[in-house]
Structures are given as structure tokens and as C-alpha cells.
Tab-separated table of C-alpha atoms in Angstrom:
chain	number	residue	atom	x	y	z
A	13	UNK	CA	-0.339	-0.154	-0.085
A	14	UNK	CA	3.075	2.291	0.614
A	15	UNK	CA	3.998	1.664	-3.108
A	16	UNK	CA	0.560	2.694	-3.784
A	17	UNK	CA	0.615	6.419	-2.538
A	18	UNK	CA	3.959	6.640	-3.509
A	19	UNK	CA	3.161	6.566	-6.975
A	20	UNK	CA	0.412	8.863	-6.153
A	21	UNK	CA	2.838	11.605	-4.734
A	22	UNK	CA	5.026	10.926	-7.730
A	23	UNK	CA	2.350	11.809	-10.304
A	24	UNK	CA	1.080	14.689	-8.645
A	25	UNK	CA	3.658	17.463	-9.543
A	26	UNK	CA	2.669	16.882	-13.550
A	27	UNK	CA	-1.395	17.458	-12.314
A	28	UNK	CA	-0.138	20.911	-10.689
A	29	UNK	CA	1.513	21.610	-13.941
A	30	UNK	CA	-1.414	20.833	-15.693
A	31	UNK	CA	-3.533	23.361	-13.704
A	32	UNK	CA	-3.344	26.205	-16.115
A	33	UNK	CA	-4.695	23.789	-19.000
A	34	UNK	CA	-7.142	22.518	-17.173
A	35	UNK	CA	-8.305	26.360	-16.128
A	36	UNK	CA	-8.028	26.812	-19.372
A	37	UNK	CA	-11.045	24.057	-20.839
A	38	UNK	CA	-12.852	25.093	-17.749
A	39	UNK	CA	-13.011	28.921	-19.198
A	40	UNK	CA	-13.379	27.589	-23.112
A	41	UNK	CA	-16.157	24.812	-21.353
A	42	UNK	CA	-18.112	27.603	-19.177
A	43	UNK	CA	-18.728	29.776	-22.403
A	44	UNK	CA	-19.353	27.178	-24.906
A	45	UNK	CA	-21.510	25.241	-22.360
A	46	UNK	CA	-23.480	28.726	-21.291
A	47	UNK	CA	-23.795	29.412	-25.244
A	48	UNK	CA	-25.806	25.964	-25.952
A	49	UNK	CA	-23.201	23.880	-27.035
A	50	UNK	CA	-22.494	20.395	-25.606
A	51	UNK	CA	-19.540	18.122	-23.775
A	52	UNK	CA	-19.568	14.847	-25.058
A	53	UNK	CA	-17.336	13.043	-22.864
A	54	UNK	CA	-15.932	9.092	-23.884
A	55	UNK	CA	-13.446	6.381	-22.612
A	56	UNK	CA	-13.310	2.741	-21.843
A	57	UNK	CA	-13.506	0.390	-18.614
A	58	UNK	CA	-12.771	2.578	-15.632
A	59	UNK	CA	-12.081	5.647	-18.211
A	60	UNK	CA	-15.439	5.292	-19.054
A	61	UNK	CA	-16.146	5.295	-15.578
A	62	UNK	CA	-14.333	8.952	-15.197
A	63	UNK	CA	-16.226	10.510	-18.172
A	64	UNK	CA	-19.270	9.527	-16.335
A	65	UNK	CA	-18.408	11.157	-13.605
A	66	UNK	CA	-17.500	14.179	-15.485
A	67	UNK	CA	-20.381	14.611	-17.540
A	68	UNK	CA	-23.097	13.801	-14.093
A	69	UNK	CA	-21.055	16.381	-12.529
A	70	UNK	CA	-21.934	18.728	-15.339
A	71	UNK	CA	-25.344	17.996	-15.473
A	72	UNK	CA	-26.088	17.999	-12.098
A	73	UNK	CA	-23.695	20.341	-10.074
A	74	UNK	CA	-20.211	20.222	-8.468
A	75	UNK	CA	-19.846	22.641	-5.501
A	76	UNK	CA	-22.330	25.041	-5.707
A	77	UNK	CA	-26.200	25.857	-7.427
A	78	UNK	CA	-26.160	26.396	-11.646
A	79	UNK	CA	-28.511	25.626	-14.083
A	80	UNK	CA	-27.913	22.353	-15.654
A	81	UNK	CA	-24.751	21.525	-18.386
A	82	UNK	CA	-25.375	19.296	-21.678
A	83	UNK	CA	-22.830	16.865	-20.871
A	84	UNK	CA	-23.065	13.567	-22.786
A	85	UNK	CA	-20.931	10.055	-21.834
A	86	UNK	CA	-21.721	8.212	-24.935
A	87	UNK	CA	-21.053	4.487	-23.536
A	88	UNK	CA	-23.846	5.155	-21.358
A	89	UNK	CA	-26.673	4.852	-24.376
A	90	UNK	CA	-25.947	1.114	-24.357
A	91	UNK	CA	-28.458	0.299	-27.001
A	92	UNK	CA	-26.537	2.405	-29.596
A	93	UNK	CA	-23.140	1.250	-28.055
A	94	UNK	CA	-24.298	-2.089	-28.947
A	95	UNK	CA	-25.389	-1.837	-31.920
A	96	UNK	CA	-22.677	0.298	-33.629
A	97	UNK	CA	-20.685	-2.360	-32.200
A	98	UNK	CA	-22.366	-4.691	-33.711
A	99	UNK	CA	-23.075	-3.505	-36.938
A	100	UNK	CA	-19.969	-1.652	-37.369
A	101	UNK	CA	-16.914	-3.049	-34.949
A	102	UNK	CA	-15.881	-1.517	-31.793
A	103	UNK	CA	-13.597	0.876	-33.355
A	104	UNK	CA	-16.642	3.018	-34.534
A	105	UNK	CA	-18.478	2.528	-31.240
A	106	UNK	CA	-17.771	6.230	-30.706
A	107	UNK	CA	-17.072	8.199	-33.487
A	108	UNK	CA	-20.303	6.837	-35.488
A	109	UNK	CA	-22.177	8.745	-32.067
A	110	UNK	CA	-19.290	11.982	-32.000
A	111	UNK	CA	-20.701	11.718	-36.310
A	112	UNK	CA	-24.395	11.878	-35.271
A	113	UNK	CA	-24.765	14.142	-32.695
A	114	UNK	CA	-21.181	16.766	-32.492
A	115	UNK	CA	-21.598	20.135	-33.774
A	116	UNK	CA	-19.457	22.871	-34.563
A	117	UNK	CA	-18.421	24.585	-31.077
A	118	UNK	CA	-19.210	20.955	-29.311
A	119	UNK	CA	-16.534	20.043	-27.001
A	120	UNK	CA	-15.616	16.143	-26.836
A	121	UNK	CA	-13.359	15.124	-24.399
A	122	UNK	CA	-11.212	11.682	-24.645
A	123	UNK	CA	-10.060	9.668	-21.561
A	124	UNK	CA	-7.512	7.165	-21.776
A	125	UNK	CA	-4.953	5.554	-19.676
A	126	UNK	CA	-2.594	3.905	-22.586
A	127	UNK	CA	-3.519	7.159	-25.188
A	128	UNK	CA	-3.559	4.093	-28.043
A	129	UNK	CA	-7.316	2.525	-28.128
A	130	UNK	CA	-8.658	2.943	-31.299
A	131	UNK	CA	-12.065	3.593	-30.847
A	132	UNK	CA	-10.883	6.525	-29.216
A	133	UNK	CA	-8.300	7.884	-31.868
A	134	UNK	CA	-11.427	7.369	-34.576
A	135	UNK	CA	-13.688	9.448	-31.948
A	136	UNK	CA	-11.066	12.295	-32.195
A	137	UNK	CA	-10.729	12.013	-35.956
A	138	UNK	CA	-14.800	12.382	-36.076
A	139	UNK	CA	-15.114	15.005	-33.617
A	140	UNK	CA	-12.298	17.182	-36.378
A	141	UNK	CA	-14.539	16.236	-39.185
A	142	UNK	CA	-17.190	17.487	-37.217
A	143	UNK	CA	-15.765	20.837	-36.217
A	144	UNK	CA	-15.012	20.304	-32.304
A	145	UNK	CA	-12.969	20.705	-30.576
A	146	UNK	CA	-10.733	17.222	-28.978
A	147	UNK	CA	-9.554	17.552	-25.612
A	148	UNK	CA	-7.610	13.974	-24.300
A	149	UNK	CA	-6.751	13.306	-20.949
A	150	UNK	CA	-4.282	10.742	-20.822
A	151	UNK	CA	-1.331	8.363	-19.411
A	152	UNK	CA	1.981	8.908	-20.237
A	153	UNK	CA	2.815	11.177	-23.225
A	154	UNK	CA	3.662	11.425	-26.407
A	155	UNK	CA	0.853	8.734	-27.481
A	156	UNK	CA	-1.049	8.724	-30.451
A	157	UNK	CA	-4.449	10.200	-28.854
A	158	UNK	CA	-2.712	13.176	-27.802
A	159	UNK	CA	-1.261	13.915	-30.636
A	160	UNK	CA	-4.167	13.563	-32.658
A	161	UNK	CA	-6.416	16.097	-29.876
A	162	UNK	CA	-7.003	19.650	-30.090
A	163	UNK	CA	-4.799	19.587	-26.586
A	164	UNK	CA	-4.017	16.952	-23.915
A	165	UNK	CA	-3.309	16.543	-20.413
A	166	UNK	CA	-0.703	13.341	-20.327
A	167	UNK	CA	0.022	12.253	-16.547
A	168	UNK	CA	2.721	9.930	-16.007
A	169	UNK	CA	1.766	6.350	-13.695
A	170	UNK	CA	0.646	3.291	-14.498
A	171	UNK	CA	-2.844	2.315	-15.216
A	172	UNK	CA	-4.342	2.737	-11.459
A	173	UNK	CA	-2.180	5.846	-10.898
A	174	UNK	CA	-3.570	7.450	-14.433
A	175	UNK	CA	-7.255	6.877	-13.711
A	176	UNK	CA	-6.765	8.045	-9.707
A	177	UNK	CA	-5.110	11.259	-11.335
A	178	UNK	CA	-7.760	11.904	-14.147
A	179	UNK	CA	-10.545	11.486	-11.069
A	180	UNK	CA	-8.360	14.302	-9.564
A	181	UNK	CA	-8.235	16.256	-13.488
A	182	UNK	CA	-11.999	16.054	-13.997
A	183	UNK	CA	-12.506	17.299	-10.443
A	184	UNK	CA	-10.415	20.613	-10.914
A	185	UNK	CA	-12.128	20.914	-14.675
A	186	UNK	CA	-15.319	20.709	-12.477
A	187	UNK	CA	-14.362	24.205	-10.420
A	188	UNK	CA	-12.808	25.680	-13.460
A	189	UNK	CA	-16.206	25.193	-15.005
A	190	UNK	CA	-17.866	26.665	-12.357
A	191	UNK	CA	-15.552	29.539	-11.760
A	192	UNK	CA	-15.698	30.504	-15.994
A	193	UNK	CA	-20.092	30.526	-14.981
A	194	UNK	CA	-19.162	32.570	-11.720
A	195	UNK	CA	-17.141	34.999	-13.637
A	196	UNK	CA	-19.703	35.379	-16.349
A	197	UNK	CA	-22.507	36.312	-14.512
A	198	UNK	CA	-20.424	38.984	-13.103
A	199	UNK	CA	-20.001	40.440	-16.325
A	200	UNK	CA	-23.591	40.126	-16.923
A	201	UNK	CA	-24.647	43.564	-18.840
A	202	UNK	CA	-28.186	44.741	-19.409
A	203	UNK	CA	-30.815	42.403	-21.585
A	204	UNK	CA	-28.381	39.208	-21.042
A	205	UNK	CA	-25.047	39.682	-22.873
A	206	UNK	CA	-22.064	38.834	-21.121
A	207	UNK	CA	-18.407	39.917	-21.640
A	208	UNK	CA	-16.066	36.823	-22.844
């Protein structure tokens, strides 16, 4: 158990260095989601759970009361997931959903401990085709998913450590989104306009 805690401690400096990126992502997400865009999130296994955790925090709430934000975990629609996998193969389970749901201005956030999952690489390509931003939270970089996305945060460690760091990162992202919403609310102008 001590080794497990040591691995987390070793990974924390990289998470601290990622703070400016996560803060920027939060501000971008706040503006886009308030403007009617949506977040599409995906991952495999434990990373799917992380994606769904993030979307739950955005549609529900994190630290404070605010309006619900549009966020969809692509693996949670099991009928679509299984139908697409059956008809097109597992590589397409997220890409086809991205092609169906993503619009210019949306954000596709992909979680991967390896950064090499073919279905996530295909989803990143589909996000690019749709005109959506693609972000990746991955394990050690460089990796193919990080290179393929618009932006990425790559964190060191084994799979368990990376997933634990991803949980902290998604909470940091949620806090940054809510801060971005607060700032926009404070800058509200008559007529409902905001300053970006």
C-alpha cells in the first residue's frame, strides 16, 4: 500500500503543471456550454466511468447551484453502443456517435490511460470532421491520442495511478467550469449579454 501512495505522490507534480490547461479548458467549457454547445465524453473501462463521472457533475452540479449543462457520456447509451459495435465494429462505437451528435463549437473529451485505444482515436478524428474541439486526458505522453486531439493533458504512472489522477483532474475541471460561469454571471450586462 505504501508503494501505491508513493506512485500517487510521484504523479502529483505533473497534475500541478497541468493546472493552467485545466483552468483554460474550464473557461472554454463554461462559455461554450452556456452558449448552447455540448460536451461529449468517452473512455473505455475505468476511463468510461471517469467520463460518466464528469458528465454527471456537469448536468447535475459540482460545488454550487447553477443551471444544468449539456454533457453526454457516449458509452452510457448501451443500445447505441451495442448496435454500432455489432454493425460497424468496436472501433466505431464512439466515432459514429460523435458524427451523429457533435456540432461545430462542441467539445469531445476523451479519457484513456494508454492514449492508444482505436475507438478513441476514431472518435478524435470524427470530432475534427464535425468541427468540434477534441481534448484528451491520457496516461504518459507522447501518445497517439494526445497527438490527434486539439489539446491534451498527459499524466504519468501505471493505469491505476493515471485513473486516480484523472479523477482529480476532472474535479479540477469542474471547479474551473463553475468559476467560468461565476465570472460570466458577474460580467452580465443589461439584456442578458455577457462579456467574454
